[in-house]
Amino acid sequence: MTVRVKEGRRLASDTRNRMLEAAVTALRRHGVAGMSFSEILAASGAARGAIYHHFPGGKTQLVAEAAELNGREVGARFAQLPATTPRQVVVDFLSLVRPVLLESTTGNSCAVAAVAMGYDTAPDETLLHASATAFASWVDVLADRLTRAGLPHAEAYDLATTLIALLEGAHVLCRASASIEPFDRMCRTAEALAPQGR
């Protein structure tokens, strides 16, 4: 009996996780307004009643949790950047995000940004909080890497914020132009201006 209960919980957890992953993908492709439950169900293999079973708050809860998941996943990748010199952190960051920007040239974008901009009329506080928290966590992680590389605390936060703004702006420009060229131009400037090191 205990084994069956545990197995049932694991399967429910797997279904919920697949739905969240599907929501991240849908947000990157279509944004909040274009994301549909039928797309999430098809991509995750979940049953029709699964949305409100796992996300009783409906689309808002699903979208907010997808942003939180994506925020954690991206933050974990940033946390793995070597903290050698501030300039090398910048170079490694730009190299890490380049494949994601290449996807922007074909129509994908940032799931967290989609959530930040995704409300139809008045801003949705739940979605704004989820996206703001994710962005802030990315800045925190990058600032930590830069501080460990020898940059003073305040300068590290300024540069980390600039790098996230560069990433998000590059998503928009690369998607609009269907080209990686805007990002490459940004990289040249960012690398040239990055502090040398300790």
CSV table of C-alpha atoms in Angstrom, one decimal:
chain,number,residue,atom,x,y,z
A,1,MET,CA,0.0,0.0,0.0
A,2,THR,CA,2.8,2.4,1.0
A,3,VAL,CA,4.6,1.6,-2.3
A,4,ARG,CA,1.5,2.4,-4.4
A,5,VAL,CA,1.0,5.7,-2.6
A,6,LYS,CA,4.6,6.7,-3.1
A,7,GLU,CA,4.5,5.6,-6.8
A,8,GLY,CA,1.3,7.6,-7.3
A,9,ARG,CA,2.9,10.7,-5.8
A,10,ARG,CA,6.0,10.3,-8.0
A,11,LEU,CA,3.8,9.9,-11.1
A,12,ALA,CA,1.8,13.0,-10.1
A,13,SER,CA,5.1,14.9,-9.5
A,14,ASP,CA,6.4,13.8,-12.9
A,15,THR,CA,3.2,15.0,-14.7
A,16,ARG,CA,3.4,18.3,-12.9
A,17,ASN,CA,7.0,18.8,-13.8
A,18,ARG,CA,6.4,17.9,-17.5
A,19,MET,CA,3.6,20.5,-17.5
A,20,LEU,CA,5.9,23.1,-16.1
A,21,GLU,CA,8.6,22.3,-18.7
A,22,ALA,CA,6.0,22.5,-21.4
A,23,ALA,CA,4.8,25.8,-20.1
A,24,VAL,CA,8.4,27.2,-20.2
A,25,THR,CA,8.7,26.1,-23.9
A,26,ALA,CA,5.3,27.6,-24.7
A,27,LEU,CA,6.2,30.9,-23.1
A,28,ARG,CA,9.4,31.1,-25.0
A,29,ARG,CA,7.5,30.5,-28.3
A,30,HIS,CA,4.2,32.3,-27.8
A,31,GLY,CA,4.3,34.4,-24.7
A,32,VAL,CA,1.6,34.3,-22.0
A,33,ALA,CA,-1.3,35.4,-24.3
A,34,GLY,CA,-0.4,32.8,-27.0
A,35,MET,CA,0.1,29.9,-24.6
A,36,SER,CA,-2.8,27.5,-24.6
A,37,PHE,CA,-3.8,24.7,-22.2
A,38,SER,CA,-4.2,22.3,-25.1
A,39,GLU,CA,-0.6,22.9,-26.1
A,40,ILE,CA,0.6,22.2,-22.5
A,41,LEU,CA,-1.5,19.0,-22.3
A,42,ALA,CA,-0.3,17.8,-25.7
A,43,ALA,CA,3.4,18.5,-25.0
A,44,SER,CA,3.3,17.0,-21.5
A,45,GLY,CA,1.1,14.0,-22.2
A,46,ALA,CA,-1.2,15.0,-19.3
A,47,ALA,CA,-4.9,14.3,-19.1
A,48,ARG,CA,-7.4,17.1,-19.7
A,49,GLY,CA,-8.3,17.6,-16.1
A,50,ALA,CA,-4.6,17.8,-15.0
A,51,ILE,CA,-4.3,21.6,-15.3
A,52,TYR,CA,-6.6,22.5,-12.5
A,53,HIS,CA,-5.7,19.4,-10.5
A,54,HIS,CA,-2.0,20.4,-10.4
A,55,PHE,CA,-2.6,24.2,-10.7
A,56,PRO,CA,-5.8,25.1,-9.0
A,57,GLY,CA,-5.0,28.8,-9.6
A,58,GLY,CA,-5.3,28.1,-13.4
A,59,LYS,CA,-3.2,29.8,-16.0
A,60,THR,CA,-1.7,32.4,-13.6
A,61,GLN,CA,-0.4,29.8,-11.3
A,62,LEU,CA,1.0,27.7,-14.1
A,63,VAL,CA,2.7,30.6,-15.7
A,64,ALA,CA,4.1,32.0,-12.5
A,65,GLU,CA,5.5,28.6,-11.5
A,66,ALA,CA,7.0,28.1,-15.0
A,67,ALA,CA,8.8,31.4,-14.6
A,68,GLU,CA,10.1,30.4,-11.2
A,69,LEU,CA,11.3,27.0,-12.6
A,70,ASN,CA,13.0,28.7,-15.6
A,71,GLY,CA,14.5,31.3,-13.2
A,72,ARG,CA,16.1,28.5,-11.0
A,73,GLU,CA,17.4,26.6,-14.0
A,74,VAL,CA,19.0,29.6,-15.6
A,75,GLY,CA,20.4,30.8,-12.3
A,76,ALA,CA,22.0,27.4,-11.7
A,77,ARG,CA,23.8,27.7,-15.1
A,78,PHE,CA,25.0,31.2,-14.2
A,79,ALA,CA,26.3,29.9,-10.9
A,80,GLN,CA,28.6,27.5,-12.7
A,81,LEU,CA,30.5,30.3,-14.4
A,82,PRO,CA,34.2,30.3,-13.3
A,83,ALA,CA,35.1,33.3,-11.2
A,84,THR,CA,38.6,34.0,-12.6
A,85,THR,CA,38.6,37.7,-13.5
A,86,PRO,CA,35.6,40.1,-14.0
A,87,ARG,CA,36.4,40.3,-17.7
A,88,GLN,CA,36.4,36.5,-18.0
A,89,VAL,CA,33.1,36.2,-16.2
A,90,VAL,CA,31.7,38.6,-18.8
A,91,VAL,CA,33.2,36.6,-21.7
A,92,ASP,CA,32.0,33.3,-20.3
A,93,PHE,CA,28.5,34.7,-19.6
A,94,LEU,CA,28.2,35.9,-23.2
A,95,SER,CA,29.4,32.6,-24.5
A,96,LEU,CA,26.9,30.7,-22.3
A,97,VAL,CA,23.9,32.7,-23.5
A,98,ARG,CA,24.8,32.9,-27.2
A,99,PRO,CA,23.0,29.6,-28.1
A,100,VAL,CA,19.9,30.9,-26.4
A,101,LEU,CA,20.1,34.1,-28.5
A,102,LEU,CA,20.5,32.1,-31.6
A,103,GLU,CA,17.1,30.5,-30.8
A,104,SER,CA,15.7,34.0,-30.6
A,105,THR,CA,16.5,34.5,-34.3
A,106,THR,CA,14.0,31.8,-35.1
A,107,GLY,CA,11.2,33.1,-32.8
A,108,ASN,CA,12.0,31.8,-29.3
A,109,SER,CA,12.5,34.3,-26.6
A,110,CYS,CA,13.0,34.5,-22.8
A,111,ALA,CA,10.2,32.8,-20.8
A,112,VAL,CA,10.8,35.1,-17.8
A,113,ALA,CA,10.5,38.2,-19.9
A,114,ALA,CA,7.4,36.8,-21.5
A,115,VAL,CA,5.9,36.5,-18.1
A,116,ALA,CA,7.0,40.1,-17.1
A,117,MET,CA,5.2,41.5,-20.2
A,118,GLY,CA,2.4,38.9,-20.4
A,119,TYR,CA,-0.6,40.6,-18.9
A,120,ASP,CA,-3.4,41.7,-21.3
A,121,THR,CA,-4.7,44.8,-19.5
A,122,ALA,CA,-3.6,45.8,-16.0
A,123,PRO,CA,-0.4,44.3,-14.7
A,124,ASP,CA,-0.8,41.0,-12.9
A,125,GLU,CA,1.0,41.2,-9.5
A,126,THR,CA,1.6,37.4,-9.3
A,127,LEU,CA,3.3,37.4,-12.7
A,128,LEU,CA,5.3,40.5,-12.1
A,129,HIS,CA,6.5,39.1,-8.7
A,130,ALA,CA,7.5,35.8,-10.3
A,131,SER,CA,9.5,37.5,-13.1
A,132,ALA,CA,11.0,40.1,-10.9
A,133,THR,CA,12.2,37.4,-8.5
A,134,ALA,CA,13.8,35.4,-11.3
A,135,PHE,CA,15.6,38.4,-12.8
A,136,ALA,CA,16.8,39.5,-9.3
A,137,SER,CA,18.2,36.0,-8.7
A,138,TRP,CA,20.1,36.1,-11.9
A,139,VAL,CA,21.6,39.4,-11.0
A,140,ASP,CA,22.5,38.1,-7.5
A,141,VAL,CA,24.2,35.0,-9.0
A,142,LEU,CA,26.2,37.0,-11.6
A,143,ALA,CA,27.1,39.6,-9.0
A,144,ASP,CA,28.4,36.8,-6.8
A,145,ARG,CA,30.6,35.5,-9.6
A,146,LEU,CA,31.9,39.0,-10.3
A,147,THR,CA,32.6,39.7,-6.6
A,148,ARG,CA,34.5,36.4,-6.3
A,149,ALA,CA,36.5,37.4,-9.4
A,150,GLY,CA,37.6,40.5,-7.5
A,151,LEU,CA,35.1,43.2,-8.4
A,152,PRO,CA,33.8,45.4,-5.6
A,153,HIS,CA,30.3,44.6,-4.4
A,154,ALA,CA,28.5,47.7,-5.8
A,155,GLU,CA,30.3,47.5,-9.1
A,156,ALA,CA,29.6,43.8,-9.4
A,157,TYR,CA,25.8,44.4,-9.0
A,158,ASP,CA,25.9,47.2,-11.5
A,159,LEU,CA,27.7,45.0,-14.1
A,160,ALA,CA,25.5,42.0,-13.3
A,161,THR,CA,22.4,44.1,-13.9
A,162,THR,CA,23.9,45.4,-17.2
A,163,LEU,CA,24.5,41.9,-18.3
A,164,ILE,CA,21.0,40.8,-17.7
A,165,ALA,CA,19.7,43.9,-19.5
A,166,LEU,CA,22.0,43.1,-22.4
A,167,LEU,CA,20.6,39.6,-22.5
A,168,GLU,CA,17.0,40.7,-22.5
A,169,GLY,CA,17.5,43.5,-25.0
A,170,ALA,CA,19.4,41.1,-27.3
A,171,HIS,CA,16.4,38.7,-27.2
A,172,VAL,CA,14.2,41.5,-28.6
A,173,LEU,CA,16.7,42.7,-31.2
A,174,CYS,CA,17.7,39.3,-32.4
A,175,ARG,CA,14.1,38.1,-32.7
A,176,ALA,CA,13.0,41.3,-34.5
A,177,SER,CA,15.9,41.1,-37.0
A,178,ALA,CA,16.0,37.3,-37.2
A,179,SER,CA,19.8,37.7,-36.8
A,180,ILE,CA,22.4,37.1,-34.1
A,181,GLU,CA,24.3,40.2,-35.3
A,182,PRO,CA,22.8,42.6,-32.7
A,183,PHE,CA,24.0,40.3,-29.9
A,184,ASP,CA,27.5,40.0,-31.5
A,185,ARG,CA,27.8,43.8,-31.6
A,186,MET,CA,26.8,44.0,-28.0
A,187,CYS,CA,29.3,41.4,-27.1
A,188,ARG,CA,32.2,43.3,-28.6
A,189,THR,CA,31.3,46.4,-26.6
A,190,ALA,CA,30.7,44.5,-23.4
A,191,GLU,CA,34.0,42.7,-23.6
A,192,ALA,CA,35.9,45.9,-24.4
A,193,LEU,CA,34.3,47.7,-21.4
A,194,ALA,CA,34.6,44.8,-18.9
A,195,PRO,CA,37.0,45.4,-16.0
A,196,GLN,CA,40.3,43.6,-16.5
A,197,GLY,CA,40.6,42.0,-13.1
A,198,ARG,CA,42.1,42.0,-9.7
